[in-house]
Amino acid sequence: MNNTTIYRGANALTANASALNLGKKCLIVTGRTSAVKSGALRDVTAVLNELGIAFTVYNGITENPLYAHCREAGEMGREFGAEFVIGIGGGSPLDAAKAAATFACNPEIEEAALFDPTVEKPCLPIVAVPLTAGTGSEVNRYSVLTVGDKKKSFSTPHTLPVAAFLDPRYLRTLNAHYTVSTALDAFCHCIESYLSPKSTPESEENALRGGKLMWELLTQNDFRPSDRDAAGLTEETRMASLEGAACGGLAIKVTGTGFPHPLGYGITLRDGVPHGRACGAFIGAFVDRNMTTEAGKARLTAFAEAIGTTTDMIAAVIPALADVNLSYSDEEIASMAEKVSGAKNYGNAPYVLDDETAVEILTELVGK
């Protein structure tokens, strides 16, 4: 299995400029403001200019990236003659960069074919510059897009970034709310991966290391803003969070995620709850249901012990940090559940979720 080359530390881009020498023209995919605010876009374009690489920037990516925007970015890249793509941002711009790189090479591809794993889809090489510590998109193949009122994902061997630059300086402007949310996403990746029947010794090692780093981040900081950092964190802590998120991304690269992810999609799309908080809200239910199985209890106990806590603490602390307070009617809950009915994630743990229990869990969390 191929791996992304990871460059770590402050000024990682300038110290490893040759890693961007992937062609004569580049498409940069970003959100509207974070790439500029963080300083990452400045660093990327400075390196490209030094290397004599022409570039164009698509900065229309929003949270929960839209299929249409990704297609538009891909068309821009193809018309420009881009030979590779650099994604700068949180999970949304990085996922969008993968989609744009795919659309650039497959201009006629239809929606059904994009999400069909049996259809071969070449794409341009991708470089990832994460501005959050959460999704792990910088080290895995997954691209999650919003299509209508649903989230859909695709991946190919080609959508794995060839390089990722983990620079803690770029996270200094990330406020406490989003710092916690992205950390929750990374923690969910780790615990969900560790319980997967697809897990391997390598994925388990990453899940445990990432889980410990993110648990410590979430429980040992008060996230009060300071003059130096929007969430009051040190550069060392930011670097540890990037490492933890990358570990989570490497873990789910092997295993995929569990049922908190599809259940969380509904409250993200309906009410704009950030992805990490939406997933974290369902970790209590994930722990409780899996503890009813012999295998789930053993795996969860081992995970909790390895990260320095208990299963009860995980089930209480993670949903509390998610801080999701919503109220839906029975009809709204049924509609949300129907949209993710039979999700492949439902069976990716010792406790196999069914549609009826999905409604039950949603009702427990957001029912009136």
mmCIF file of C-alpha atoms in Angstrom:
data_model
loop_
_atom_site.group_PDB
_atom_site.id
_atom_site.type_symbol
_atom_site.label_atom_id
_atom_site.label_comp_id
_atom_site.label_asym_id
_atom_site.label_seq_id
_atom_site.Cartn_x
_atom_site.Cartn_y
_atom_site.Cartn_z
ATOM 1 C CA MET A 1 0.000 0.000 0.000
ATOM 2 C CA ASN A 2 1.468 3.371 -1.010
ATOM 3 C CA ASN A 3 1.905 6.059 1.624
ATOM 4 C CA THR A 4 1.968 9.831 1.517
ATOM 5 C CA THR A 5 5.364 11.430 2.130
ATOM 6 C CA ILE A 6 4.891 13.595 5.232
ATOM 7 C CA TYR A 7 6.975 16.720 5.863
ATOM 8 C CA ARG A 8 6.725 17.996 9.440
ATOM 9 C CA GLY A 9 7.441 21.173 11.350
ATOM 10 C CA ALA A 10 7.571 24.932 11.000
ATOM 11 C CA ASN A 11 8.569 26.074 7.502
ATOM 12 C CA ALA A 12 8.209 22.535 6.155
ATOM 13 C CA LEU A 13 7.282 23.874 2.718
ATOM 14 C CA THR A 14 10.330 26.056 2.212
ATOM 15 C CA ALA A 15 12.606 23.409 3.696
ATOM 16 C CA ASN A 16 11.298 20.808 1.243
ATOM 17 C CA ALA A 17 10.503 22.936 -1.791
ATOM 18 C CA SER A 18 11.573 20.273 -4.285
ATOM 19 C CA ALA A 19 8.563 18.158 -3.252
ATOM 20 C CA LEU A 20 6.376 20.625 -5.177
ATOM 21 C CA ASN A 21 8.343 20.179 -8.396
ATOM 22 C CA LEU A 22 5.646 18.018 -9.981
ATOM 23 C CA GLY A 23 5.010 19.873 -13.218
ATOM 24 C CA LYS A 24 5.057 23.242 -14.936
ATOM 25 C CA LYS A 25 1.515 24.278 -14.005
ATOM 26 C CA CYS A 26 -0.465 23.836 -10.796
ATOM 27 C CA LEU A 27 -4.070 24.231 -9.659
ATOM 28 C CA ILE A 28 -4.403 25.395 -6.043
ATOM 29 C CA VAL A 29 -7.722 24.543 -4.355
ATOM 30 C CA THR A 30 -8.660 26.424 -1.188
ATOM 31 C CA GLY A 31 -11.481 27.824 0.882
ATOM 32 C CA ARG A 32 -12.354 31.484 0.749
ATOM 33 C CA THR A 33 -10.190 32.915 3.525
ATOM 34 C CA SER A 34 -8.283 30.362 5.619
ATOM 35 C CA ALA A 35 -5.434 29.782 3.168
ATOM 36 C CA VAL A 36 -4.679 33.515 3.157
ATOM 37 C CA LYS A 37 -5.292 34.118 6.864
ATOM 38 C CA SER A 38 -3.040 31.237 7.931
ATOM 39 C CA GLY A 39 -0.159 32.293 5.682
ATOM 40 C CA ALA A 40 -0.134 28.936 3.911
ATOM 41 C CA LEU A 41 -1.119 30.303 0.496
ATOM 42 C CA ARG A 42 1.689 32.861 0.708
ATOM 43 C CA ASP A 43 4.222 30.123 1.446
ATOM 44 C CA VAL A 44 2.939 27.803 -1.289
ATOM 45 C CA THR A 45 2.930 30.476 -3.984
ATOM 46 C CA ALA A 46 6.387 31.696 -2.937
ATOM 47 C CA VAL A 47 7.790 28.196 -3.414
ATOM 48 C CA LEU A 48 6.011 27.771 -6.746
ATOM 49 C CA ASN A 49 7.379 31.098 -7.949
ATOM 50 C CA GLU A 50 10.902 30.091 -6.930
ATOM 51 C CA LEU A 51 10.519 26.853 -8.859
ATOM 52 C CA GLY A 52 9.154 28.651 -11.926
ATOM 53 C CA ILE A 53 5.804 26.838 -11.734
ATOM 54 C CA ALA A 54 2.753 28.723 -12.977
ATOM 55 C CA PHE A 55 -0.404 28.418 -10.893
ATOM 56 C CA THR A 56 -4.053 29.360 -10.722
ATOM 57 C CA VAL A 57 -6.192 29.450 -7.587
ATOM 58 C CA TYR A 58 -9.734 28.175 -7.095
ATOM 59 C CA ASN A 59 -10.920 29.558 -3.738
ATOM 60 C CA GLY A 60 -14.627 28.798 -3.850
ATOM 61 C CA ILE A 61 -14.679 25.719 -1.608
ATOM 62 C CA THR A 62 -17.064 25.869 1.358
ATOM 63 C CA GLU A 63 -17.561 23.531 4.299
ATOM 64 C CA ASN A 64 -19.030 20.215 3.143
ATOM 65 C CA PRO A 65 -17.750 20.778 -0.402
ATOM 66 C CA LEU A 66 -20.330 20.817 -3.135
ATOM 67 C CA TYR A 67 -20.048 18.443 -6.067
ATOM 68 C CA ALA A 68 -20.677 21.349 -8.449
ATOM 69 C CA HIS A 69 -17.859 23.471 -7.012
ATOM 70 C CA CYS A 70 -15.403 20.579 -7.258
ATOM 71 C CA ARG A 71 -16.373 19.989 -10.862
ATOM 72 C CA GLU A 72 -15.896 23.701 -11.550
ATOM 73 C CA ALA A 73 -12.441 23.610 -9.967
ATOM 74 C CA GLY A 74 -11.513 20.591 -12.059
ATOM 75 C CA GLU A 75 -12.600 22.370 -15.244
ATOM 76 C CA MET A 76 -10.483 25.382 -14.269
ATOM 77 C CA GLY A 77 -7.481 23.137 -13.757
ATOM 78 C CA ARG A 78 -7.953 21.334 -17.062
ATOM 79 C CA GLU A 79 -8.351 24.590 -19.025
ATOM 80 C CA PHE A 80 -5.231 25.978 -17.344
ATOM 81 C CA GLY A 81 -3.289 22.852 -18.213
ATOM 82 C CA ALA A 82 -2.501 21.992 -14.611
ATOM 83 C CA GLU A 83 -0.214 19.009 -14.117
ATOM 84 C CA PHE A 84 -0.813 18.688 -10.376
ATOM 85 C CA VAL A 85 -3.094 20.015 -7.640
ATOM 86 C CA ILE A 86 -2.321 21.514 -4.234
ATOM 87 C CA GLY A 87 -5.112 21.495 -1.653
ATOM 88 C CA ILE A 88 -4.803 24.015 1.181
ATOM 89 C CA GLY A 89 -7.273 23.948 4.041
ATOM 90 C CA GLY A 90 -9.239 21.729 6.360
ATOM 91 C CA GLY A 91 -10.907 18.532 5.282
ATOM 92 C CA SER A 92 -13.259 20.264 2.861
ATOM 93 C CA PRO A 93 -10.626 21.892 0.597
ATOM 94 C CA LEU A 94 -8.447 18.769 0.774
ATOM 95 C CA ASP A 95 -11.359 16.529 -0.224
ATOM 96 C CA ALA A 96 -12.280 19.038 -2.923
ATOM 97 C CA ALA A 97 -8.715 19.011 -4.254
ATOM 98 C CA LYS A 98 -8.964 15.244 -4.744
ATOM 99 C CA ALA A 99 -12.248 15.636 -6.596
ATOM 100 C CA ALA A 100 -10.918 18.508 -8.719
ATOM 101 C CA ALA A 101 -7.835 16.474 -9.609
ATOM 102 C CA THR A 102 -10.143 13.675 -10.714
ATOM 103 C CA PHE A 103 -12.483 15.895 -12.717
ATOM 104 C CA ALA A 104 -9.489 17.503 -14.441
ATOM 105 C CA CYS A 105 -8.592 14.106 -15.927
ATOM 106 C CA ASN A 106 -12.157 12.887 -16.481
ATOM 107 C CA PRO A 107 -14.102 15.844 -17.915
ATOM 108 C CA GLU A 108 -17.023 13.758 -19.143
ATOM 109 C CA ILE A 109 -17.451 11.566 -16.089
ATOM 110 C CA GLU A 110 -21.000 11.363 -14.753
ATOM 111 C CA GLU A 111 -21.950 11.532 -11.092
ATOM 112 C CA ALA A 112 -22.800 7.826 -10.873
ATOM 113 C CA ALA A 113 -19.425 6.852 -12.347
ATOM 114 C CA LEU A 114 -17.512 9.121 -9.962
ATOM 115 C CA PHE A 115 -18.948 7.288 -6.963
ATOM 116 C CA ASP A 116 -18.731 3.834 -8.561
ATOM 117 C CA PRO A 117 -15.622 2.080 -7.189
ATOM 118 C CA THR A 118 -15.464 -0.216 -10.228
ATOM 119 C CA VAL A 119 -14.918 2.688 -12.641
ATOM 120 C CA GLU A 120 -11.261 3.523 -13.271
ATOM 121 C CA LYS A 121 -10.617 7.223 -12.592
ATOM 122 C CA PRO A 122 -7.113 8.592 -13.158
ATOM 123 C CA CYS A 123 -6.338 11.949 -11.578
ATOM 124 C CA LEU A 124 -3.590 14.539 -11.272
ATOM 125 C CA PRO A 125 -1.012 14.191 -8.472
ATOM 126 C CA ILE A 126 -2.170 15.861 -5.254
ATOM 127 C CA VAL A 127 -0.264 17.706 -2.534
ATOM 128 C CA ALA A 128 -2.013 18.463 0.768
ATOM 129 C CA VAL A 129 -1.390 21.366 3.150
ATOM 130 C CA PRO A 130 -3.761 20.908 6.120
ATOM 131 C CA LEU A 131 -4.911 23.940 8.088
ATOM 132 C CA THR A 132 -6.776 21.894 10.692
ATOM 133 C CA ALA A 133 -5.955 18.788 12.708
ATOM 134 C CA GLY A 134 -8.945 16.572 12.157
ATOM 135 C CA THR A 135 -9.947 14.765 9.008
ATOM 136 C CA GLY A 136 -6.639 13.137 8.110
ATOM 137 C CA SER A 137 -7.571 13.764 4.482
ATOM 138 C CA GLU A 138 -3.943 14.677 3.835
ATOM 139 C CA VAL A 139 -2.889 11.028 4.227
ATOM 140 C CA ASN A 140 -5.825 9.044 2.856
ATOM 141 C CA ARG A 141 -7.698 8.583 -0.400
ATOM 142 C CA TYR A 142 -11.215 9.596 0.650
ATOM 143 C CA SER A 143 -13.083 12.544 -0.839
ATOM 144 C CA VAL A 144 -16.458 13.305 0.775
ATOM 145 C CA LEU A 145 -18.720 15.577 -1.259
ATOM 146 C CA THR A 146 -22.178 17.051 -0.777
ATOM 147 C CA VAL A 147 -24.538 15.973 -3.534
ATOM 148 C CA GLY A 148 -27.998 17.458 -3.099
ATOM 149 C CA ASP A 149 -29.088 16.634 0.449
ATOM 150 C CA LYS A 150 -26.653 13.745 0.894
ATOM 151 C CA LYS A 151 -22.959 13.224 1.540
ATOM 152 C CA LYS A 152 -21.244 10.767 -0.777
ATOM 153 C CA SER A 153 -17.639 9.617 -0.876
ATOM 154 C CA PHE A 154 -15.291 8.167 -3.443
ATOM 155 C CA SER A 155 -11.680 7.079 -3.436
ATOM 156 C CA THR A 156 -9.184 5.643 -5.875
ATOM 157 C CA PRO A 157 -5.527 4.629 -5.616
ATOM 158 C CA HIS A 158 -4.774 7.918 -7.403
ATOM 159 C CA THR A 159 -6.471 10.234 -4.885
ATOM 160 C CA LEU A 160 -3.914 9.531 -2.166
ATOM 161 C CA PRO A 161 -1.824 12.709 -1.811
ATOM 162 C CA VAL A 162 1.785 12.227 -2.819
ATOM 163 C CA ALA A 163 2.945 14.677 -0.151
ATOM 164 C CA ALA A 164 1.563 16.409 2.933
ATOM 165 C CA PHE A 165 3.047 19.351 4.826
ATOM 166 C CA LEU A 166 2.243 19.465 8.537
ATOM 167 C CA ASP A 167 3.194 22.963 9.694
ATOM 168 C CA PRO A 168 1.814 23.905 13.132
ATOM 169 C CA ARG A 169 2.104 27.629 12.366
ATOM 170 C CA TYR A 170 -0.846 27.361 10.004
ATOM 171 C CA LEU A 171 -3.169 26.355 12.848
ATOM 172 C CA ARG A 172 -2.516 29.385 15.044
ATOM 173 C CA THR A 173 -5.534 31.247 13.658
ATOM 174 C CA LEU A 174 -7.925 28.299 14.192
ATOM 175 C CA ASN A 175 -10.300 29.309 16.978
ATOM 176 C CA ALA A 176 -11.271 27.194 19.970
ATOM 177 C CA HIS A 177 -14.623 26.098 18.522
ATOM 178 C CA TYR A 178 -13.101 24.618 15.383
ATOM 179 C CA THR A 179 -9.984 23.370 17.124
ATOM 180 C CA VAL A 180 -12.183 21.225 19.374
ATOM 181 C CA SER A 181 -14.405 20.150 16.495
ATOM 182 C CA THR A 182 -11.543 18.988 14.302
ATOM 183 C CA ALA A 183 -9.898 17.228 17.247
ATOM 184 C CA LEU A 184 -13.161 15.389 17.884
ATOM 185 C CA ASP A 185 -13.180 14.235 14.266
ATOM 186 C CA ALA A 186 -9.664 12.844 14.601
ATOM 187 C CA PHE A 187 -10.537 11.127 17.880
ATOM 188 C CA CYS A 188 -13.607 9.555 16.272
ATOM 189 C CA HIS A 189 -11.460 8.227 13.437
ATOM 190 C CA CYS A 190 -9.158 6.555 15.942
ATOM 191 C CA ILE A 191 -11.784 4.882 18.117
ATOM 192 C CA GLU A 192 -13.961 3.868 15.173
ATOM 193 C CA SER A 193 -10.974 2.430 13.319
ATOM 194 C CA TYR A 194 -9.778 0.490 16.349
ATOM 195 C CA LEU A 195 -13.138 -1.289 16.607
ATOM 196 C CA SER A 196 -13.273 -2.159 12.916
ATOM 197 C CA PRO A 197 -13.040 -5.860 11.946
ATOM 198 C CA LYS A 198 -10.804 -4.653 9.094
ATOM 199 C CA SER A 199 -8.153 -3.392 11.507
ATOM 200 C CA THR A 200 -4.539 -4.493 11.171
ATOM 201 C CA PRO A 201 -1.576 -4.190 13.540
ATOM 202 C CA GLU A 202 -0.486 -1.066 11.644
ATOM 203 C CA SER A 203 -3.922 0.585 11.725
ATOM 204 C CA GLU A 204 -4.289 -0.283 15.406
ATOM 205 C CA GLU A 205 -0.939 1.294 16.207
ATOM 206 C CA ASN A 206 -2.002 4.486 14.441
ATOM 207 C CA ALA A 207 -5.435 4.452 16.087
ATOM 208 C CA LEU A 208 -3.955 4.112 19.570
ATOM 209 C CA ARG A 209 -1.261 6.728 19.052
ATOM 210 C CA GLY A 210 -3.678 9.169 17.459
ATOM 211 C CA GLY A 211 -6.362 8.463 20.045
ATOM 212 C CA LYS A 212 -3.963 9.226 22.894
ATOM 213 C CA LEU A 213 -2.725 12.446 21.307
ATOM 214 C CA MET A 214 -6.248 13.716 20.613
ATOM 215 C CA TRP A 215 -7.596 12.640 24.027
ATOM 216 C CA GLU A 216 -4.789 14.568 25.723
ATOM 217 C CA LEU A 217 -5.439 17.588 23.504
ATOM 218 C CA LEU A 218 -9.160 17.572 24.295
ATOM 219 C CA THR A 219 -8.871 16.971 28.033
ATOM 220 C CA GLN A 220 -5.701 18.837 29.038
ATOM 221 C CA ASN A 221 -6.332 22.284 27.495
ATOM 222 C CA ASP A 222 -8.823 25.021 28.280
ATOM 223 C CA PHE A 223 -8.677 26.498 24.727
ATOM 224 C CA ARG A 224 -8.676 30.092 25.955
ATOM 225 C CA PRO A 225 -7.497 32.459 23.192
ATOM 226 C CA SER A 226 -4.142 34.185 23.589
ATOM 227 C CA ASP A 227 -2.233 36.820 21.668
ATOM 228 C CA ARG A 228 -0.136 34.116 20.063
ATOM 229 C CA ASP A 229 -2.754 31.451 19.292
ATOM 230 C CA ALA A 230 -6.501 31.690 18.710
ATOM 231 C CA ALA A 231 -7.141 28.670 20.942
ATOM 232 C CA GLY A 232 -4.362 29.323 23.450
ATOM 233 C CA LEU A 233 -2.227 26.372 22.304
ATOM 234 C CA THR A 234 1.528 26.136 21.913
ATOM 235 C CA GLU A 235 3.262 25.306 18.668
ATOM 236 C CA GLU A 236 4.248 21.963 20.182
ATOM 237 C CA THR A 237 0.619 21.168 21.013
ATOM 238 C CA ARG A 238 -0.480 22.151 17.524
ATOM 239 C CA MET A 239 2.181 19.841 16.073
ATOM 240 C CA ALA A 240 0.992 17.010 18.305
ATOM 241 C CA SER A 241 -2.562 17.580 17.095
ATOM 242 C CA LEU A 242 -1.428 17.376 13.463
ATOM 243 C CA GLU A 243 0.356 14.111 14.251
ATOM 244 C CA GLY A 244 -2.753 12.754 15.953
ATOM 245 C CA ALA A 245 -4.968 13.699 13.025
ATOM 246 C CA ALA A 246 -2.556 12.103 10.556
ATOM 247 C CA CYS A 247 -2.551 8.919 12.647
ATOM 248 C CA GLY A 248 -6.348 8.874 12.514
ATOM 249 C CA GLY A 249 -6.269 9.412 8.763
ATOM 250 C CA LEU A 250 -3.803 6.563 8.303
ATOM 251 C CA ALA A 251 -5.966 4.314 10.504
ATOM 252 C CA ILE A 252 -9.187 4.871 8.556
ATOM 253 C CA LYS A 253 -7.261 4.549 5.300
ATOM 254 C CA VAL A 254 -7.155 0.853 6.206
ATOM 255 C CA THR A 255 -10.475 0.385 7.995
ATOM 256 C CA GLY A 256 -12.942 3.118 7.159
ATOM 257 C CA THR A 257 -15.150 4.642 9.853
ATOM 258 C CA GLY A 258 -18.000 3.492 12.088
ATOM 259 C CA PHE A 259 -21.635 4.523 12.480
ATOM 260 C CA PRO A 260 -21.061 7.929 14.182
ATOM 261 C CA HIS A 261 -19.991 9.261 10.792
ATOM 262 C CA PRO A 262 -23.143 8.573 8.740
ATOM 263 C CA LEU A 263 -25.397 9.498 11.679
ATOM 264 C CA GLY A 264 -23.512 12.774 12.030
ATOM 265 C CA TYR A 265 -23.980 13.707 8.377
ATOM 266 C CA GLY A 266 -27.675 14.483 8.900
ATOM 267 C CA ILE A 267 -27.185 17.116 11.583
ATOM 268 C CA THR A 268 -24.288 18.622 9.651
ATOM 269 C CA LEU A 269 -26.285 19.051 6.458
ATOM 270 C CA ARG A 270 -29.497 20.121 8.192
ATOM 271 C CA ASP A 271 -28.164 22.520 10.832
ATOM 272 C CA GLY A 272 -24.544 23.171 9.909
ATOM 273 C CA VAL A 273 -23.072 21.390 12.932
ATOM 274 C CA PRO A 274 -19.341 21.058 12.167
ATOM 275 C CA HIS A 275 -18.441 17.541 11.099
ATOM 276 C CA GLY A 276 -16.259 16.674 14.090
ATOM 277 C CA ARG A 277 -18.857 17.778 16.622
ATOM 278 C CA ALA A 278 -21.561 15.929 14.704
ATOM 279 C CA CYS A 279 -19.584 12.684 14.836
ATOM 280 C CA GLY A 280 -18.512 13.201 18.441
ATOM 281 C CA ALA A 281 -22.125 13.563 19.513
ATOM 282 C CA PHE A 282 -22.695 9.883 18.678
ATOM 283 C CA ILE A 283 -19.625 8.432 20.410
ATOM 284 C CA GLY A 284 -21.594 7.780 23.594
ATOM 285 C CA ALA A 285 -24.026 5.625 21.637
ATOM 286 C CA PHE A 286 -21.150 3.984 19.784
ATOM 287 C CA VAL A 287 -19.472 3.017 23.056
ATOM 288 C CA ASP A 288 -22.696 1.932 24.755
ATOM 289 C CA ARG A 289 -23.825 -0.327 21.895
ATOM 290 C CA ASN A 290 -20.425 -1.893 21.337
ATOM 291 C CA MET A 291 -20.010 -2.572 25.061
ATOM 292 C CA THR A 292 -22.999 -4.950 24.760
ATOM 293 C CA THR A 293 -20.880 -7.298 22.631
ATOM 294 C CA GLU A 294 -17.998 -9.380 23.936
ATOM 295 C CA ALA A 295 -15.625 -8.269 21.188
ATOM 296 C CA GLY A 296 -16.680 -4.636 21.432
ATOM 297 C CA LYS A 297 -16.173 -4.562 25.203
ATOM 298 C CA ALA A 298 -12.701 -6.051 24.874
ATOM 299 C CA ARG A 299 -11.675 -3.645 22.114
ATOM 300 C CA LEU A 300 -13.058 -0.555 23.823
ATOM 301 C CA THR A 301 -11.462 -1.458 27.140
ATOM 302 C CA ALA A 302 -8.095 -1.929 25.450
ATOM 303 C CA PHE A 303 -8.455 1.371 23.586
ATOM 304 C CA ALA A 304 -9.405 3.294 26.727
ATOM 305 C CA GLU A 305 -6.542 1.819 28.735
ATOM 306 C CA ALA A 306 -4.046 2.621 25.986
ATOM 307 C CA ILE A 307 -5.023 6.298 25.861
ATOM 308 C CA GLY A 308 -5.144 6.639 29.648
ATOM 309 C CA THR A 309 -8.851 6.705 30.484
ATOM 310 C CA THR A 310 -11.964 4.524 30.813
ATOM 311 C CA THR A 311 -14.798 3.619 28.481
ATOM 312 C CA ASP A 312 -17.260 5.493 30.722
ATOM 313 C CA MET A 313 -15.152 8.642 30.482
ATOM 314 C CA ILE A 314 -14.988 8.416 26.708
ATOM 315 C CA ALA A 315 -18.762 7.943 26.487
ATOM 316 C CA ALA A 316 -19.344 10.982 28.707
ATOM 317 C CA VAL A 317 -16.590 13.417 27.719
ATOM 318 C CA ILE A 318 -16.641 13.231 23.922
ATOM 319 C CA PRO A 319 -20.393 13.947 23.478
ATOM 320 C CA ALA A 320 -20.141 16.698 26.118
ATOM 321 C CA LEU A 321 -17.341 18.375 24.161
ATOM 322 C CA ALA A 322 -19.380 18.000 20.969
ATOM 323 C CA ASP A 323 -22.067 20.107 22.658
ATOM 324 C CA VAL A 324 -24.866 19.346 20.190
ATOM 325 C CA ASN A 325 -28.243 20.636 21.369
ATOM 326 C CA LEU A 326 -30.892 20.140 18.700
ATOM 327 C CA SER A 327 -34.494 19.006 18.631
ATOM 328 C CA TYR A 328 -36.148 17.199 15.715
ATOM 329 C CA SER A 329 -39.596 15.736 15.187
ATOM 330 C CA ASP A 330 -40.089 12.000 14.670
ATOM 331 C CA GLU A 331 -40.681 12.677 10.991
ATOM 332 C CA GLU A 332 -37.449 14.649 10.642
ATOM 333 C CA ILE A 333 -35.487 11.921 12.400
ATOM 334 C CA ALA A 334 -37.000 9.268 10.159
ATOM 335 C CA SER A 335 -36.014 11.283 7.094
ATOM 336 C CA MET A 336 -32.439 11.731 8.351
ATOM 337 C CA ALA A 337 -32.116 8.026 9.066
ATOM 338 C CA GLU A 338 -33.544 7.091 5.686
ATOM 339 C CA LYS A 339 -30.873 9.104 3.867
ATOM 340 C CA VAL A 340 -28.097 6.980 5.384
ATOM 341 C CA SER A 341 -30.059 3.738 5.539
ATOM 342 C CA GLY A 342 -27.837 0.691 5.291
ATOM 343 C CA ALA A 343 -24.616 2.714 5.275
ATOM 344 C CA LYS A 344 -21.559 0.499 4.945
ATOM 345 C CA ASN A 345 -20.240 2.037 8.182
ATOM 346 C CA TYR A 346 -23.111 0.383 10.096
ATOM 347 C CA GLY A 347 -21.362 -2.973 10.009
ATOM 348 C CA ASN A 348 -17.844 -1.712 10.655
ATOM 349 C CA ALA A 349 -17.710 -2.599 14.375
ATOM 350 C CA PRO A 350 -18.550 -5.554 16.620
ATOM 351 C CA TYR A 351 -22.015 -4.058 17.142
ATOM 352 C CA VAL A 352 -23.777 -3.954 13.778
ATOM 353 C CA LEU A 353 -26.232 -1.077 13.535
ATOM 354 C CA ASP A 354 -29.574 -1.493 11.780
ATOM 355 C CA ASP A 355 -31.997 1.150 10.533
ATOM 356 C CA GLU A 356 -34.342 0.752 13.491
ATOM 357 C CA THR A 357 -31.556 1.287 16.008
ATOM 358 C CA ALA A 358 -30.253 4.247 14.001
ATOM 359 C CA VAL A 359 -33.633 5.934 14.520
ATOM 360 C CA GLU A 360 -33.479 5.004 18.205
ATOM 361 C CA ILE A 361 -30.029 6.572 18.618
ATOM 362 C CA LEU A 362 -31.015 9.734 16.744
ATOM 363 C CA THR A 363 -34.084 10.030 18.943
ATOM 364 C CA GLU A 364 -31.982 9.679 22.076
ATOM 365 C CA LEU A 365 -29.752 12.539 20.973
ATOM 366 C CA VAL A 366 -31.994 14.986 19.121
ATOM 367 C CA GLY A 367 -35.584 13.814 19.681
ATOM 368 C CA LYS A 368 -38.154 16.190 21.108
#
